[in-house]
């Protein structure tokens, strides 16, 4: 039960992040930073991406600013460093990846009550259309009509459970406002 709540909370958080990033893309020019923010380096961007799910899944009196995932997120597996292209071994062997993955932002595995869940966040230089087709085709075959989809030029959101009710999927992606030509994809897979 806790795993399902955690996965749903992470899915909702990632959906909101992707939608927020996509809506900011239309409002702000991509070539100029906003006047109230300092330019971010790649090292500064990575901890922010990895701590946001932690802050939403583990409420506390003081916000945590650690760049490492919580023990619950990394139990049973470790995180890979930014720039690594390693995929969690627990993901299904037929899980497709785009050809031009530029970095893995977060890769973590958790076990709860004997059930495994994986969270993978990566970036690719493949087009949004190519990424959307890749995952729409794959997840349609896996889930059939047991999914919810939001797909357009700036959003890829597919969530649901497999036809055999053994796994749940959440794949959320969109172009990064801060890096032209880069699509970020968030994948959550879990045993039910």
PDB file of C-alpha atoms in Angstrom:
ATOM      1  CA  UNK A   1       0.000   0.000   0.000  1.00  0.00           C
ATOM      2  CA  UNK A   2       2.842   2.380   0.900  1.00  0.00           C
ATOM      3  CA  UNK A   3       4.569   1.625  -2.418  1.00  0.00           C
ATOM      4  CA  UNK A   4       1.441   2.448  -4.399  1.00  0.00           C
ATOM      5  CA  UNK A   5       1.040   5.749  -2.560  1.00  0.00           C
ATOM      6  CA  UNK A   6       4.725   6.546  -3.085  1.00  0.00           C
ATOM      7  CA  UNK A   7       4.518   5.760  -6.788  1.00  0.00           C
ATOM      8  CA  UNK A   8       1.374   7.819  -7.240  1.00  0.00           C
ATOM      9  CA  UNK A   9       2.927  10.748  -5.353  1.00  0.00           C
ATOM     10  CA  UNK A  10       6.067  10.533  -7.490  1.00  0.00           C
ATOM     11  CA  UNK A  11       3.983  10.262 -10.663  1.00  0.00           C
ATOM     12  CA  UNK A  12       1.937  13.308  -9.768  1.00  0.00           C
ATOM     13  CA  UNK A  13       5.039  15.283  -8.829  1.00  0.00           C
ATOM     14  CA  UNK A  14       6.793  14.386 -12.061  1.00  0.00           C
ATOM     15  CA  UNK A  15       3.677  15.268 -14.065  1.00  0.00           C
ATOM     16  CA  UNK A  16       3.568  18.677 -12.449  1.00  0.00           C
ATOM     17  CA  UNK A  17       7.294  19.230 -13.034  1.00  0.00           C
ATOM     18  CA  UNK A  18       7.037  18.343 -16.709  1.00  0.00           C
ATOM     19  CA  UNK A  19       3.960  20.502 -17.235  1.00  0.00           C
ATOM     20  CA  UNK A  20       5.600  23.379 -15.375  1.00  0.00           C
ATOM     21  CA  UNK A  21       8.777  23.091 -17.440  1.00  0.00           C
ATOM     22  CA  UNK A  22       6.794  22.968 -20.657  1.00  0.00           C
ATOM     23  CA  UNK A  23       4.691  25.993 -19.764  1.00  0.00           C
ATOM     24  CA  UNK A  24       7.810  27.947 -18.768  1.00  0.00           C
ATOM     25  CA  UNK A  25       9.307  27.124 -22.142  1.00  0.00           C
ATOM     26  CA  UNK A  26       6.660  29.163 -23.940  1.00  0.00           C
ATOM     27  CA  UNK A  27       6.903  32.114 -21.532  1.00  0.00           C
ATOM     28  CA  UNK A  28      10.634  32.615 -21.214  1.00  0.00           C
ATOM     29  CA  UNK A  29      13.177  33.052 -24.009  1.00  0.00           C
ATOM     30  CA  UNK A  30      15.496  30.055 -24.009  1.00  0.00           C
ATOM     31  CA  UNK A  31      18.651  32.021 -24.847  1.00  0.00           C
ATOM     32  CA  UNK A  32      18.519  34.441 -21.888  1.00  0.00           C
ATOM     33  CA  UNK A  33      18.392  33.571 -18.191  1.00  0.00           C
ATOM     34  CA  UNK A  34      15.762  35.281 -16.071  1.00  0.00           C
ATOM     35  CA  UNK A  35      17.023  38.385 -14.226  1.00  0.00           C
ATOM     36  CA  UNK A  36      16.236  36.948 -10.784  1.00  0.00           C
ATOM     37  CA  UNK A  37      18.138  33.691 -11.226  1.00  0.00           C
ATOM     38  CA  UNK A  38      21.807  32.957 -11.533  1.00  0.00           C
ATOM     39  CA  UNK A  39      22.984  30.724 -14.359  1.00  0.00           C
ATOM     40  CA  UNK A  40      22.935  27.088 -13.271  1.00  0.00           C
ATOM     41  CA  UNK A  41      25.760  24.723 -13.956  1.00  0.00           C
ATOM     42  CA  UNK A  42      25.170  21.060 -14.728  1.00  0.00           C
ATOM     43  CA  UNK A  43      26.352  20.140 -11.235  1.00  0.00           C
ATOM     44  CA  UNK A  44      23.799  22.485  -9.668  1.00  0.00           C
ATOM     45  CA  UNK A  45      20.954  21.224 -11.881  1.00  0.00           C
ATOM     46  CA  UNK A  46      21.408  17.551 -11.023  1.00  0.00           C
ATOM     47  CA  UNK A  47      20.813  17.758  -7.247  1.00  0.00           C
ATOM     48  CA  UNK A  48      17.674  19.803  -7.799  1.00  0.00           C
ATOM     49  CA  UNK A  49      16.236  17.154 -10.106  1.00  0.00           C
ATOM     50  CA  UNK A  50      17.012  14.364  -7.670  1.00  0.00           C
ATOM     51  CA  UNK A  51      15.723  16.073  -4.528  1.00  0.00           C
ATOM     52  CA  UNK A  52      12.341  17.250  -5.764  1.00  0.00           C
ATOM     53  CA  UNK A  53      10.641  13.827  -5.560  1.00  0.00           C
ATOM     54  CA  UNK A  54      12.156  13.343  -2.086  1.00  0.00           C
ATOM     55  CA  UNK A  55      10.691  16.594  -0.799  1.00  0.00           C
ATOM     56  CA  UNK A  56       7.205  15.700  -1.989  1.00  0.00           C
ATOM     57  CA  UNK A  57       7.190  12.120  -0.723  1.00  0.00           C
ATOM     58  CA  UNK A  58       8.673  12.726   2.716  1.00  0.00           C
ATOM     59  CA  UNK A  59       7.172  15.816   4.335  1.00  0.00           C
ATOM     60  CA  UNK A  60       9.208  17.234   7.185  1.00  0.00           C
ATOM     61  CA  UNK A  61       9.387  20.386   9.268  1.00  0.00           C
ATOM     62  CA  UNK A  62      12.524  21.520   7.439  1.00  0.00           C
ATOM     63  CA  UNK A  63      13.041  21.060   3.691  1.00  0.00           C
ATOM     64  CA  UNK A  64      15.945  18.765   2.939  1.00  0.00           C
ATOM     65  CA  UNK A  65      18.541  19.914   0.435  1.00  0.00           C
ATOM     66  CA  UNK A  66      20.650  16.775   0.135  1.00  0.00           C
ATOM     67  CA  UNK A  67      21.583  15.647  -3.390  1.00  0.00           C
ATOM     68  CA  UNK A  68      21.257  11.944  -2.530  1.00  0.00           C
ATOM     69  CA  UNK A  69      17.964  10.033  -2.672  1.00  0.00           C
ATOM     70  CA  UNK A  70      16.357   8.917   0.583  1.00  0.00           C
ATOM     71  CA  UNK A  71      17.103   5.420   1.905  1.00  0.00           C
ATOM     72  CA  UNK A  72      13.613   4.297   0.851  1.00  0.00           C
ATOM     73  CA  UNK A  73      14.347   5.314  -2.735  1.00  0.00           C
ATOM     74  CA  UNK A  74      17.762   3.673  -2.877  1.00  0.00           C
ATOM     75  CA  UNK A  75      17.044   0.497  -0.869  1.00  0.00           C
ATOM     76  CA  UNK A  76      17.981  -2.520  -2.952  1.00  0.00           C
ATOM     77  CA  UNK A  77      19.933  -0.542  -5.522  1.00  0.00           C
ATOM     78  CA  UNK A  78      22.044   2.512  -5.963  1.00  0.00           C
ATOM     79  CA  UNK A  79      21.870   5.760  -7.812  1.00  0.00           C
ATOM     80  CA  UNK A  80      24.043   6.333 -10.804  1.00  0.00           C
ATOM     81  CA  UNK A  81      25.991   9.515 -11.250  1.00  0.00           C
ATOM     82  CA  UNK A  82      24.922  12.197 -13.669  1.00  0.00           C
ATOM     83  CA  UNK A  83      26.323  11.480 -17.099  1.00  0.00           C
ATOM     84  CA  UNK A  84      26.142   7.722 -16.662  1.00  0.00           C
ATOM     85  CA  UNK A  85      24.010   5.798 -19.135  1.00  0.00           C
ATOM     86  CA  UNK A  86      23.333   2.816 -16.845  1.00  0.00           C
ATOM     87  CA  UNK A  87      19.779   1.540 -16.604  1.00  0.00           C
ATOM     88  CA  UNK A  88      18.472  -0.228 -13.519  1.00  0.00           C
ATOM     89  CA  UNK A  89      18.734  -3.991 -14.004  1.00  0.00           C
ATOM     90  CA  UNK A  90      15.244  -4.437 -12.577  1.00  0.00           C
ATOM     91  CA  UNK A  91      13.504  -2.736 -15.528  1.00  0.00           C
ATOM     92  CA  UNK A  92      12.011  -5.210 -18.022  1.00  0.00           C
ATOM     93  CA  UNK A  93      14.657  -6.375 -20.508  1.00  0.00           C
ATOM     94  CA  UNK A  94      12.592  -5.161 -23.479  1.00  0.00           C
ATOM     95  CA  UNK A  95      12.271  -1.600 -22.115  1.00  0.00           C
ATOM     96  CA  UNK A  96      13.262   0.710 -24.993  1.00  0.00           C
ATOM     97  CA  UNK A  97      15.683   3.619 -24.716  1.00  0.00           C
ATOM     98  CA  UNK A  98      16.185   6.338 -27.337  1.00  0.00           C
ATOM     99  CA  UNK A  99      19.366   6.109 -29.396  1.00  0.00           C
ATOM    100  CA  UNK A 100      20.839   9.417 -28.237  1.00  0.00           C
ATOM    101  CA  UNK A 101      20.668   9.400 -24.425  1.00  0.00           C
ATOM    102  CA  UNK A 102      22.912  12.231 -23.235  1.00  0.00           C
ATOM    103  CA  UNK A 103      22.797  11.624 -19.472  1.00  0.00           C
ATOM    104  CA  UNK A 104      21.081   9.785 -16.677  1.00  0.00           C
ATOM    105  CA  UNK A 105      19.948  12.277 -14.048  1.00  0.00           C
ATOM    106  CA  UNK A 106      18.640   9.705 -11.562  1.00  0.00           C
ATOM    107  CA  UNK A 107      18.500   5.926 -11.476  1.00  0.00           C
ATOM    108  CA  UNK A 108      17.237   4.309  -8.297  1.00  0.00           C
ATOM    109  CA  UNK A 109      15.604   1.074  -7.201  1.00  0.00           C
ATOM    110  CA  UNK A 110      13.518   0.451  -4.095  1.00  0.00           C
ATOM    111  CA  UNK A 111      12.022  -2.661  -2.510  1.00  0.00           C
ATOM    112  CA  UNK A 112       8.997  -2.577  -0.256  1.00  0.00           C
ATOM    113  CA  UNK A 113       7.143  -5.635   1.014  1.00  0.00           C
ATOM    114  CA  UNK A 114       8.892  -7.777  -1.604  1.00  0.00           C
ATOM    115  CA  UNK A 115       7.840  -5.526  -4.489  1.00  0.00           C
ATOM    116  CA  UNK A 116      10.416  -3.721  -6.614  1.00  0.00           C
ATOM    117  CA  UNK A 117      10.035  -0.218  -8.007  1.00  0.00           C
ATOM    118  CA  UNK A 118      12.389   1.744 -10.234  1.00  0.00           C
ATOM    119  CA  UNK A 119      12.706   5.455 -10.944  1.00  0.00           C
ATOM    120  CA  UNK A 120      14.772   6.567 -13.925  1.00  0.00           C
ATOM    121  CA  UNK A 121      15.221  10.134 -15.137  1.00  0.00           C
ATOM    122  CA  UNK A 122      17.301  10.692 -18.242  1.00  0.00           C
ATOM    123  CA  UNK A 123      17.851  13.201 -21.028  1.00  0.00           C
ATOM    124  CA  UNK A 124      18.059  12.595 -24.760  1.00  0.00           C
ATOM    125  CA  UNK A 125      18.774  14.637 -27.870  1.00  0.00           C
ATOM    126  CA  UNK A 126      16.220  12.582 -29.828  1.00  0.00           C
ATOM    127  CA  UNK A 127      13.199  14.608 -30.943  1.00  0.00           C
ATOM    128  CA  UNK A 128      10.066  14.821 -28.822  1.00  0.00           C
ATOM    129  CA  UNK A 129       8.164  13.102 -31.645  1.00  0.00           C
ATOM    130  CA  UNK A 130      10.591  10.145 -31.688  1.00  0.00           C
ATOM    131  CA  UNK A 131      10.492   9.741 -27.893  1.00  0.00           C
ATOM    132  CA  UNK A 132       6.684   9.958 -27.871  1.00  0.00           C
ATOM    133  CA  UNK A 133       6.341   7.314 -30.597  1.00  0.00           C
ATOM    134  CA  UNK A 134       8.843   5.002 -28.876  1.00  0.00           C
ATOM    135  CA  UNK A 135       6.977   4.979 -25.558  1.00  0.00           C
ATOM    136  CA  UNK A 136       3.447   5.208 -26.937  1.00  0.00           C
ATOM    137  CA  UNK A 137       4.084   2.087 -29.039  1.00  0.00           C
ATOM    138  CA  UNK A 138       5.810   0.192 -26.208  1.00  0.00           C
ATOM    139  CA  UNK A 139       3.322   1.054 -23.472  1.00  0.00           C
ATOM    140  CA  UNK A 140       0.276   0.511 -25.700  1.00  0.00           C
ATOM    141  CA  UNK A 141       1.505  -3.061 -26.239  1.00  0.00           C
ATOM    142  CA  UNK A 142       2.145  -3.489 -22.482  1.00  0.00           C
ATOM    143  CA  UNK A 143      -1.008  -1.871 -21.110  1.00  0.00           C
ATOM    144  CA  UNK A 144      -3.616  -1.948 -23.854  1.00  0.00           C
ATOM    145  CA  UNK A 145      -6.558   0.184 -22.769  1.00  0.00           C
ATOM    146  CA  UNK A 146      -5.487   0.215 -19.095  1.00  0.00           C
ATOM    147  CA  UNK A 147      -3.625   3.505 -19.432  1.00  0.00           C
ATOM    148  CA  UNK A 148      -4.205   7.228 -19.290  1.00  0.00           C
ATOM    149  CA  UNK A 149      -2.421   9.349 -21.876  1.00  0.00           C
ATOM    150  CA  UNK A 150      -1.718  13.012 -22.467  1.00  0.00           C
ATOM    151  CA  UNK A 151       0.304  13.432 -25.632  1.00  0.00           C
ATOM    152  CA  UNK A 152       1.017  16.629 -27.557  1.00  0.00           C
ATOM    153  CA  UNK A 153       4.010  18.525 -28.951  1.00  0.00           C
ATOM    154  CA  UNK A 154       5.352  19.405 -25.482  1.00  0.00           C
ATOM    155  CA  UNK A 155       3.962  16.663 -23.239  1.00  0.00           C
ATOM    156  CA  UNK A 156       4.248  12.918 -23.004  1.00  0.00           C
ATOM    157  CA  UNK A 157       2.344  11.442 -20.074  1.00  0.00           C
ATOM    158  CA  UNK A 158       1.394   7.763 -20.090  1.00  0.00           C
ATOM    159  CA  UNK A 159       0.380   6.054 -16.864  1.00  0.00           C
ATOM    160  CA  UNK A 160      -1.333   2.789 -16.062  1.00  0.00           C
ATOM    161  CA  UNK A 161      -0.904  -0.890 -15.343  1.00  0.00           C
ATOM    162  CA  UNK A 162      -0.033  -3.825 -17.568  1.00  0.00           C
ATOM    163  CA  UNK A 163      -2.687  -6.096 -19.052  1.00  0.00           C
ATOM    164  CA  UNK A 164      -1.776  -8.863 -16.586  1.00  0.00           C
ATOM    165  CA  UNK A 165      -2.015  -6.436 -13.599  1.00  0.00           C
ATOM    166  CA  UNK A 166       1.532  -7.298 -12.500  1.00  0.00           C
ATOM    167  CA  UNK A 167       3.276  -3.949 -13.161  1.00  0.00           C
ATOM    168  CA  UNK A 168       2.472  -0.252 -13.201  1.00  0.00           C
ATOM    169  CA  UNK A 169       4.114   2.320 -15.468  1.00  0.00           C
ATOM    170  CA  UNK A 170       4.429   6.085 -15.485  1.00  0.00           C
ATOM    171  CA  UNK A 171       6.389   7.695 -18.322  1.00  0.00           C
ATOM    172  CA  UNK A 172       6.471  11.482 -18.388  1.00  0.00           C
ATOM    173  CA  UNK A 173       8.554  13.527 -20.789  1.00  0.00           C
ATOM    174  CA  UNK A 174       8.947  16.918 -22.357  1.00  0.00           C
ATOM    175  CA  UNK A 175      11.459  19.319 -23.869  1.00  0.00           C
ATOM    176  CA  UNK A 176      13.685  21.119 -21.372  1.00  0.00           C
ATOM    177  CA  UNK A 177      13.206  24.871 -21.312  1.00  0.00           C
ATOM    178  CA  UNK A 178      16.828  25.374 -20.279  1.00  0.00           C
ATOM    179  CA  UNK A 179      18.419  23.221 -23.019  1.00  0.00           C
ATOM    180  CA  UNK A 180      17.141  23.526 -26.558  1.00  0.00           C
ATOM    181  CA  UNK A 181      16.865  20.194 -28.362  1.00  0.00           C
ATOM    182  CA  UNK A 182      16.942  18.111 -25.166  1.00  0.00           C
ATOM    183  CA  UNK A 183      14.011  16.011 -23.940  1.00  0.00           C
ATOM    184  CA  UNK A 184      13.852  14.818 -20.336  1.00  0.00           C
ATOM    185  CA  UNK A 185      12.046  11.562 -19.609  1.00  0.00           C
ATOM    186  CA  UNK A 186      10.910  10.349 -16.172  1.00  0.00           C
ATOM    187  CA  UNK A 187      10.117   6.651 -15.851  1.00  0.00           C
ATOM    188  CA  UNK A 188       8.555   4.930 -12.847  1.00  0.00           C
ATOM    189  CA  UNK A 189       8.032   1.166 -13.041  1.00  0.00           C
ATOM    190  CA  UNK A 190       6.715  -0.928 -10.167  1.00  0.00           C
ATOM    191  CA  UNK A 191       5.613  -4.440  -9.377  1.00  0.00           C
ATOM    192  CA  UNK A 192       2.017  -4.511  -8.152  1.00  0.00           C
TER     193      UNK A 192
END
